[in-house]
Protein backbone atom coordinates (compact mmCIF):
# COMPACT_ATOMS: atom_id res chain seq x y z
CA UNK A 1 0.00 0.00 0.00
CA UNK A 2 1.43 3.35 -1.02
CA UNK A 3 1.41 6.10 1.59
CA UNK A 4 1.77 9.83 1.01
CA UNK A 5 2.44 12.85 3.20
CA UNK A 6 1.99 16.51 2.57
CA UNK A 7 2.19 19.75 4.50
CA UNK A 8 0.62 23.11 3.84
CA UNK A 9 -0.18 26.44 5.36
CA UNK A 10 -2.74 29.17 5.42
CA UNK A 11 -1.84 32.79 4.67
CA UNK A 12 -3.59 35.97 5.84
CA UNK A 13 -6.55 35.47 3.49
CA UNK A 14 -9.78 35.31 5.49
CA UNK A 15 -10.81 31.69 4.94
CA UNK A 16 -11.44 28.57 7.02
CA UNK A 17 -9.41 25.94 5.21
CA UNK A 18 -5.74 25.31 5.96
CA UNK A 19 -5.34 22.08 4.02
CA UNK A 20 -7.79 20.51 1.55
CA UNK A 21 -7.78 16.88 0.47
CA UNK A 22 -10.35 15.96 -2.16
CA UNK A 23 -10.84 13.18 -4.66
CA UNK A 24 -9.80 14.00 -8.20
CA UNK A 25 -12.41 15.01 -10.77
CA UNK A 26 -11.69 11.86 -12.81
CA UNK A 27 -9.98 8.50 -12.30
CA UNK A 28 -10.31 9.03 -8.58
CA UNK A 29 -9.58 6.49 -5.91
CA UNK A 30 -10.89 6.20 -2.38
CA UNK A 31 -8.37 7.78 0.01
CA UNK A 32 -7.85 7.43 3.73
CA UNK A 33 -6.46 10.14 6.01
CA UNK A 34 -4.61 8.37 8.81
CA UNK A 35 -2.41 11.06 10.37
CA UNK A 36 -2.56 14.81 10.70
CA UNK A 37 -0.94 17.54 12.76
CA UNK A 38 -2.20 21.10 13.12
CA UNK A 39 -0.83 24.27 14.66
CA UNK A 40 -0.07 27.91 14.08
CA UNK A 41 3.06 29.45 12.63
CA UNK A 42 1.92 32.97 13.55
CA UNK A 43 3.56 35.11 16.22
CA UNK A 44 2.79 33.43 19.54
CA UNK A 45 -0.52 34.52 21.08
CA UNK A 46 -2.59 33.17 23.92
CA UNK A 47 -5.92 32.75 22.18
CA UNK A 48 -8.11 29.80 21.29
CA UNK A 49 -9.26 28.59 17.90
CA UNK A 50 -11.71 25.83 17.10
CA UNK A 51 -10.19 23.49 14.54
CA UNK A 52 -12.42 21.31 12.44
CA UNK A 53 -12.04 18.34 10.17
CA UNK A 54 -15.15 18.53 8.00
CA UNK A 55 -16.37 16.91 4.81
CA UNK A 56 -16.68 19.01 1.67
CA UNK A 57 -18.20 18.47 -1.76
CA UNK A 58 -16.22 20.87 -3.92
CA UNK A 59 -12.51 21.38 -4.48
CA UNK A 60 -12.22 25.00 -3.34
CA UNK A 61 -9.51 27.30 -4.71
CA UNK A 62 -5.91 27.24 -3.55
CA UNK A 63 -2.36 26.28 -4.42
CA UNK A 64 -2.07 22.67 -5.57
CA UNK A 65 0.44 20.56 -3.66
CA UNK A 66 2.11 17.38 -4.84
CA UNK A 67 1.97 14.80 -2.05
CA UNK A 68 5.27 13.05 -1.38
CA UNK A 69 5.38 9.27 -1.26
CA UNK A 70 6.56 8.05 2.15
CA UNK A 71 8.57 5.46 0.26
CA UNK A 72 10.29 7.17 -2.69
CA UNK A 73 10.41 3.81 -4.45
CA UNK A 74 6.62 3.62 -4.71
CA UNK A 75 5.86 3.69 -8.42
CA UNK A 76 2.41 5.30 -8.35
CA UNK A 77 1.39 8.90 -7.81
CA UNK A 78 -1.45 9.98 -5.58
CA UNK A 79 -4.70 10.86 -7.33
CA UNK A 80 -5.98 12.84 -4.35
CA UNK A 81 -5.97 16.60 -4.95
CA UNK A 82 -4.29 18.50 -2.10
CA UNK A 83 -4.37 22.29 -1.76
CA UNK A 84 -3.12 24.89 0.70
CA UNK A 85 -2.98 28.72 0.72
CA UNK A 86 -6.71 28.53 0.11
CA UNK A 87 -8.42 31.64 -1.24
CA UNK A 88 -11.93 30.23 -1.69
CA UNK A 89 -13.22 27.66 0.77
CA UNK A 90 -14.92 24.54 -0.60
CA UNK A 91 -18.59 23.80 0.04
CA UNK A 92 -18.68 22.22 3.46
CA UNK A 93 -21.18 19.49 4.28
CA UNK A 94 -23.35 20.74 7.11
CA UNK A 95 -22.69 19.00 10.42
CA UNK A 96 -20.29 16.50 8.81
CA UNK A 97 -17.58 17.09 11.37
CA UNK A 98 -15.02 14.37 11.75
CA UNK A 99 -13.30 16.23 14.56
CA UNK A 100 -13.79 19.53 16.40
CA UNK A 101 -10.72 20.54 18.32
CA UNK A 102 -10.57 23.63 20.57
CA UNK A 103 -6.89 24.48 20.66
CA UNK A 104 -4.74 27.26 22.02
CA UNK A 105 -2.89 29.01 19.22
CA UNK A 106 0.41 28.06 20.89
CA UNK A 107 -0.45 24.36 20.88
CA UNK A 108 0.23 21.68 18.31
CA UNK A 109 -2.19 18.79 17.94
CA UNK A 110 -1.49 15.49 16.26
CA UNK A 111 -3.84 12.62 15.53
CA UNK A 112 -2.59 9.34 14.16
CA UNK A 113 -4.33 6.06 13.61
CA UNK A 114 -3.50 2.68 12.17
CA UNK A 115 -3.80 2.80 8.36
CA UNK A 116 -7.05 0.99 7.62
CA UNK A 117 -8.97 2.70 10.42
CA UNK A 118 -8.69 6.33 9.29
CA UNK A 119 -10.98 8.95 7.79
CA UNK A 120 -12.19 7.87 4.36
CA UNK A 121 -12.48 10.24 1.43
CA UNK A 122 -14.98 8.70 -1.00
CA UNK A 123 -14.06 8.05 -4.62
CA UNK A 124 -16.48 10.77 -5.69
CA UNK A 125 -15.29 13.73 -7.74
CA UNK A 126 -14.15 16.69 -5.61
CA UNK A 127 -15.49 15.20 -2.39
CA UNK A 128 -13.09 15.27 0.50
CA UNK A 129 -12.19 16.86 3.81
CA UNK A 130 -10.74 20.10 5.04
CA UNK A 131 -8.39 20.63 7.92
CA UNK A 132 -9.25 24.13 9.02
CA UNK A 133 -10.95 26.50 11.41
CA UNK A 134 -14.62 26.74 12.37
CA UNK A 135 -14.73 30.34 11.20
CA UNK A 136 -12.79 32.33 8.64
CA UNK A 137 -9.73 34.01 10.09
CA UNK A 138 -6.68 35.90 8.87
CA UNK A 139 -4.34 34.16 11.35
CA UNK A 140 -1.56 32.01 9.90
CA UNK A 141 -1.81 28.25 10.43
CA UNK A 142 -0.08 25.15 9.16
CA UNK A 143 -1.04 21.52 8.88
CA UNK A 144 0.45 18.26 7.73
CA UNK A 145 -1.41 15.15 6.65
CA UNK A 146 -0.64 11.58 5.66
CA UNK A 147 -2.97 9.41 3.60
CA UNK A 148 -3.19 6.32 1.46
CA UNK A 149 -5.45 5.31 -1.40
CA UNK A 150 -7.48 2.15 -1.88
CA UNK B 1 -17.05 -6.67 23.86
CA UNK B 2 -13.77 -4.89 24.38
CA UNK B 3 -13.18 -1.42 23.08
CA UNK B 4 -10.04 -1.13 21.04
CA UNK B 5 -8.18 2.10 20.47
CA UNK B 6 -7.14 2.49 16.84
CA UNK B 7 -5.61 5.92 17.10
CA UNK B 8 -3.88 8.39 19.32
CA UNK B 9 -3.84 12.13 19.84
CA UNK B 10 -1.23 14.32 21.43
CA UNK B 11 -1.28 18.02 22.31
CA UNK B 12 1.99 19.85 22.76
CA UNK B 13 1.81 23.30 24.32
CA UNK B 14 4.52 25.53 25.76
CA UNK B 15 4.67 25.41 29.56
CA UNK B 16 2.26 22.51 29.84
CA UNK B 17 2.78 18.77 30.04
CA UNK B 18 2.22 16.64 26.96
CA UNK B 19 -1.41 15.53 26.83
CA UNK B 20 -2.27 12.23 25.17
CA UNK B 21 -5.40 10.14 24.61
CA UNK B 22 -6.50 7.08 22.69
CA UNK B 23 -9.00 7.46 19.89
CA UNK B 24 -11.13 5.32 17.65
CA UNK B 25 -13.38 5.94 14.63
CA UNK B 26 -17.15 6.29 14.70
CA UNK B 27 -18.57 3.40 12.70
CA UNK B 28 -21.44 5.55 11.44
CA UNK B 29 -19.81 8.87 10.44
CA UNK B 30 -16.08 8.02 10.47
CA UNK B 31 -15.45 10.82 12.97
CA UNK B 32 -12.65 10.73 15.52
CA UNK B 33 -13.86 9.59 18.95
CA UNK B 34 -11.61 10.33 21.90
CA UNK B 35 -11.78 7.51 24.43
CA UNK B 36 -11.67 8.44 28.08
CA UNK B 37 -9.08 6.46 30.06
CA UNK B 38 -11.71 4.07 31.45
CA UNK B 39 -13.02 3.23 28.00
CA UNK B 40 -9.79 2.22 26.32
CA UNK B 41 -9.29 -1.50 26.45
CA UNK B 42 -12.66 -2.36 27.91
CA UNK B 43 -15.15 -0.98 30.34
CA UNK B 44 -17.77 1.64 29.67
CA UNK B 45 -20.06 0.55 26.85
CA UNK B 46 -21.75 3.86 26.13
CA UNK B 47 -21.87 4.98 22.50
CA UNK B 48 -21.71 1.49 21.20
CA UNK B 49 -23.90 0.33 18.34
CA UNK B 50 -25.23 -3.08 19.19
CA UNK B 51 -26.33 -3.64 15.58
CA UNK B 52 -22.97 -3.21 13.88
CA UNK B 53 -21.01 -3.91 17.08
CA UNK B 54 -18.73 -0.96 16.65
CA UNK B 55 -17.93 2.36 18.32
CA UNK B 56 -20.07 5.36 17.45
CA UNK B 57 -19.75 9.03 18.40
CA UNK B 58 -22.13 10.97 20.61
CA UNK B 59 -23.87 12.66 17.68
CA UNK B 60 -24.57 9.34 15.93
CA UNK B 61 -25.75 7.82 19.21
CA UNK B 62 -28.72 10.23 19.00
CA UNK B 63 -30.05 8.35 15.98
CA UNK B 64 -32.01 5.18 16.54
CA UNK B 65 -30.89 3.52 13.32
CA UNK B 66 -27.64 1.78 12.47
CA UNK B 67 -26.11 3.47 9.42
CA UNK B 68 -22.64 2.00 8.85
CA UNK B 69 -20.30 4.44 7.15
CA UNK B 70 -19.17 1.87 4.61
CA UNK B 71 -22.76 1.50 3.33
CA UNK B 72 -23.10 5.29 3.09
CA UNK B 73 -19.84 5.52 1.15
CA UNK B 74 -20.93 2.84 -1.28
CA UNK B 75 -24.25 4.62 -1.84
CA UNK B 76 -22.52 7.97 -2.38
CA UNK B 77 -20.00 6.55 -4.84
CA UNK B 78 -22.74 4.62 -6.70
CA UNK B 79 -24.91 7.73 -6.96
CA UNK B 80 -22.09 9.82 -8.43
CA UNK B 81 -20.76 7.18 -10.80
CA UNK B 82 -21.31 8.02 -14.43
CA UNK B 83 -23.68 5.64 -16.20
CA UNK B 84 -22.01 3.52 -18.66
Coordinates of C-alpha atoms in Angstrom, one line a residue:
Chain A
X1 CA 0.0 0.0 0.0
X2 CA 1.4 3.4 -1.0
X3 CA 1.4 6.1 1.6
X4 CA 1.8 9.8 1.0
X5 CA 2.4 12.8 3.2
X6 CA 2.0 16.5 2.6
X7 CA 2.2 19.7 4.5
X8 CA 0.6 23.1 3.8
X9 CA -0.2 26.4 5.4
X10 CA -2.7 29.2 5.4
X11 CA -1.8 32.8 4.7
X12 CA -3.6 36.0 5.8
X13 CA -6.6 35.5 3.5
X14 CA -9.8 35.3 5.5
X15 CA -10.8 31.7 4.9
X16 CA -11.4 28.6 7.0
X17 CA -9.4 25.9 5.2
X18 CA -5.7 25.3 6.0
X19 CA -5.3 22.1 4.0
X20 CA -7.8 20.5 1.6
X21 CA -7.8 16.9 0.5
X22 CA -10.4 16.0 -2.2
X23 CA -10.8 13.2 -4.7
X24 CA -9.8 14.0 -8.2
X25 CA -12.4 15.0 -10.8
X26 CA -11.7 11.9 -12.8
X27 CA -10.0 8.5 -12.3
X28 CA -10.3 9.0 -8.6
X29 CA -9.6 6.5 -5.9
X30 CA -10.9 6.2 -2.4
X31 CA -8.4 7.8 0.0
X32 CA -7.8 7.4 3.7
X33 CA -6.5 10.1 6.0
X34 CA -4.6 8.4 8.8
X35 CA -2.4 11.1 10.4
X36 CA -2.6 14.8 10.7
X37 CA -0.9 17.5 12.8
X38 CA -2.2 21.1 13.1
X39 CA -0.8 24.3 14.7
X40 CA -0.1 27.9 14.1
X41 CA 3.1 29.4 12.6
X42 CA 1.9 33.0 13.6
X43 CA 3.6 35.1 16.2
X44 CA 2.8 33.4 19.5
X45 CA -0.5 34.5 21.1
X46 CA -2.6 33.2 23.9
X47 CA -5.9 32.7 22.2
X48 CA -8.1 29.8 21.3
X49 CA -9.3 28.6 17.9
X50 CA -11.7 25.8 17.1
X51 CA -10.2 23.5 14.5
X52 CA -12.4 21.3 12.4
X53 CA -12.0 18.3 10.2
X54 CA -15.1 18.5 8.0
X55 CA -16.4 16.9 4.8
X56 CA -16.7 19.0 1.7
X57 CA -18.2 18.5 -1.8
X58 CA -16.2 20.9 -3.9
X59 CA -12.5 21.4 -4.5
X60 CA -12.2 25.0 -3.3
X61 CA -9.5 27.3 -4.7
X62 CA -5.9 27.2 -3.6
X63 CA -2.4 26.3 -4.4
X64 CA -2.1 22.7 -5.6
X65 CA 0.4 20.6 -3.7
X66 CA 2.1 17.4 -4.8
X67 CA 2.0 14.8 -2.1
X68 CA 5.3 13.0 -1.4
X69 CA 5.4 9.3 -1.3
X70 CA 6.6 8.1 2.1
X71 CA 8.6 5.5 0.3
X72 CA 10.3 7.2 -2.7
X73 CA 10.4 3.8 -4.4
X74 CA 6.6 3.6 -4.7
X75 CA 5.9 3.7 -8.4
X76 CA 2.4 5.3 -8.4
X77 CA 1.4 8.9 -7.8
X78 CA -1.4 10.0 -5.6
X79 CA -4.7 10.9 -7.3
X80 CA -6.0 12.8 -4.3
X81 CA -6.0 16.6 -5.0
X82 CA -4.3 18.5 -2.1
X83 CA -4.4 22.3 -1.8
X84 CA -3.1 24.9 0.7
X85 CA -3.0 28.7 0.7
X86 CA -6.7 28.5 0.1
X87 CA -8.4 31.6 -1.2
X88 CA -11.9 30.2 -1.7
X89 CA -13.2 27.7 0.8
X90 CA -14.9 24.5 -0.6
X91 CA -18.6 23.8 0.0
X92 CA -18.7 22.2 3.5
X93 CA -21.2 19.5 4.3
X94 CA -23.4 20.7 7.1
X95 CA -22.7 19.0 10.4
X96 CA -20.3 16.5 8.8
X97 CA -17.6 17.1 11.4
X98 CA -15.0 14.4 11.7
X99 CA -13.3 16.2 14.6
X100 CA -13.8 19.5 16.4
X101 CA -10.7 20.5 18.3
X102 CA -10.6 23.6 20.6
X103 CA -6.9 24.5 20.7
X104 CA -4.7 27.3 22.0
X105 CA -2.9 29.0 19.2
X106 CA 0.4 28.1 20.9
X107 CA -0.4 24.4 20.9
X108 CA 0.2 21.7 18.3
X109 CA -2.2 18.8 17.9
X110 CA -1.5 15.5 16.3
X111 CA -3.8 12.6 15.5
X112 CA -2.6 9.3 14.2
X113 CA -4.3 6.1 13.6
X114 CA -3.5 2.7 12.2
X115 CA -3.8 2.8 8.4
X116 CA -7.1 1.0 7.6
X117 CA -9.0 2.7 10.4
X118 CA -8.7 6.3 9.3
X119 CA -11.0 9.0 7.8
X120 CA -12.2 7.9 4.4
X121 CA -12.5 10.2 1.4
X122 CA -15.0 8.7 -1.0
X123 CA -14.1 8.1 -4.6
X124 CA -16.5 10.8 -5.7
X125 CA -15.3 13.7 -7.7
X126 CA -14.1 16.7 -5.6
X127 CA -15.5 15.2 -2.4
X128 CA -13.1 15.3 0.5
X129 CA -12.2 16.9 3.8
X130 CA -10.7 20.1 5.0
X131 CA -8.4 20.6 7.9
X132 CA -9.3 24.1 9.0
X133 CA -11.0 26.5 11.4
X134 CA -14.6 26.7 12.4
X135 CA -14.7 30.3 11.2
X136 CA -12.8 32.3 8.6
X137 CA -9.7 34.0 10.1
X138 CA -6.7 35.9 8.9
X139 CA -4.3 34.2 11.4
X140 CA -1.6 32.0 9.9
X141 CA -1.8 28.3 10.4
X142 CA -0.1 25.1 9.2
X143 CA -1.0 21.5 8.9
X144 CA 0.5 18.3 7.7
X145 CA -1.4 15.1 6.6
X146 CA -0.6 11.6 5.7
X147 CA -3.0 9.4 3.6
X148 CA -3.2 6.3 1.5
X149 CA -5.4 5.3 -1.4
X150 CA -7.5 2.2 -1.9
Chain B
X1 CA -17.0 -6.7 23.9
X2 CA -13.8 -4.9 24.4
X3 CA -13.2 -1.4 23.1
X4 CA -10.0 -1.1 21.0
X5 CA -8.2 2.1 20.5
X6 CA -7.1 2.5 16.8
X7 CA -5.6 5.9 17.1
X8 CA -3.9 8.4 19.3
X9 CA -3.8 12.1 19.8
X10 CA -1.2 14.3 21.4
X11 CA -1.3 18.0 22.3
X12 CA 2.0 19.8 22.8
X13 CA 1.8 23.3 24.3
X14 CA 4.5 25.5 25.8
X15 CA 4.7 25.4 29.6
X16 CA 2.3 22.5 29.8
X17 CA 2.8 18.8 30.0
X18 CA 2.2 16.6 27.0
X19 CA -1.4 15.5 26.8
X20 CA -2.3 12.2 25.2
X21 CA -5.4 10.1 24.6
X22 CA -6.5 7.1 22.7
X23 CA -9.0 7.5 19.9
X24 CA -11.1 5.3 17.6
X25 CA -13.4 5.9 14.6
X26 CA -17.1 6.3 14.7
X27 CA -18.6 3.4 12.7
X28 CA -21.4 5.5 11.4
X29 CA -19.8 8.9 10.4
X30 CA -16.1 8.0 10.5
X31 CA -15.4 10.8 13.0
X32 CA -12.6 10.7 15.5
X33 CA -13.9 9.6 18.9
X34 CA -11.6 10.3 21.9
X35 CA -11.8 7.5 24.4
X36 CA -11.7 8.4 28.1
X37 CA -9.1 6.5 30.1
X38 CA -11.7 4.1 31.4
X39 CA -13.0 3.2 28.0
X40 CA -9.8 2.2 26.3
X41 CA -9.3 -1.5 26.5
X42 CA -12.7 -2.4 27.9
X43 CA -15.1 -1.0 30.3
X44 CA -17.8 1.6 29.7
X45 CA -20.1 0.6 26.9
X46 CA -21.8 3.9 26.1
X47 CA -21.9 5.0 22.5
X48 CA -21.7 1.5 21.2
X49 CA -23.9 0.3 18.3
X50 CA -25.2 -3.1 19.2
X51 CA -26.3 -3.6 15.6
X52 CA -23.0 -3.2 13.9
X53 CA -21.0 -3.9 17.1
X54 CA -18.7 -1.0 16.6
X55 CA -17.9 2.4 18.3
X56 CA -20.1 5.4 17.4
X57 CA -19.7 9.0 18.4
X58 CA -22.1 11.0 20.6
X59 CA -23.9 12.7 17.7
X60 CA -24.6 9.3 15.9
X61 CA -25.8 7.8 19.2
X62 CA -28.7 10.2 19.0
X63 CA -30.0 8.3 16.0
X64 CA -32.0 5.2 16.5
X65 CA -30.9 3.5 13.3
X66 CA -27.6 1.8 12.5
X67 CA -26.1 3.5 9.4
X68 CA -22.6 2.0 8.9
X69 CA -20.3 4.4 7.1
X70 CA -19.2 1.9 4.6
X71 CA -22.8 1.5 3.3
X72 CA -23.1 5.3 3.1
X73 CA -19.8 5.5 1.1
X74 CA -20.9 2.8 -1.3
X75 CA -24.2 4.6 -1.8
X76 CA -22.5 8.0 -2.4
X77 CA -20.0 6.6 -4.8
X78 CA -22.7 4.6 -6.7
X79 CA -24.9 7.7 -7.0
X80 CA -22.1 9.8 -8.4
X81 CA -20.8 7.2 -10.8
X82 CA -21.3 8.0 -14.4
X83 CA -23.7 5.6 -16.2
X84 CA -22.0 3.5 -18.7

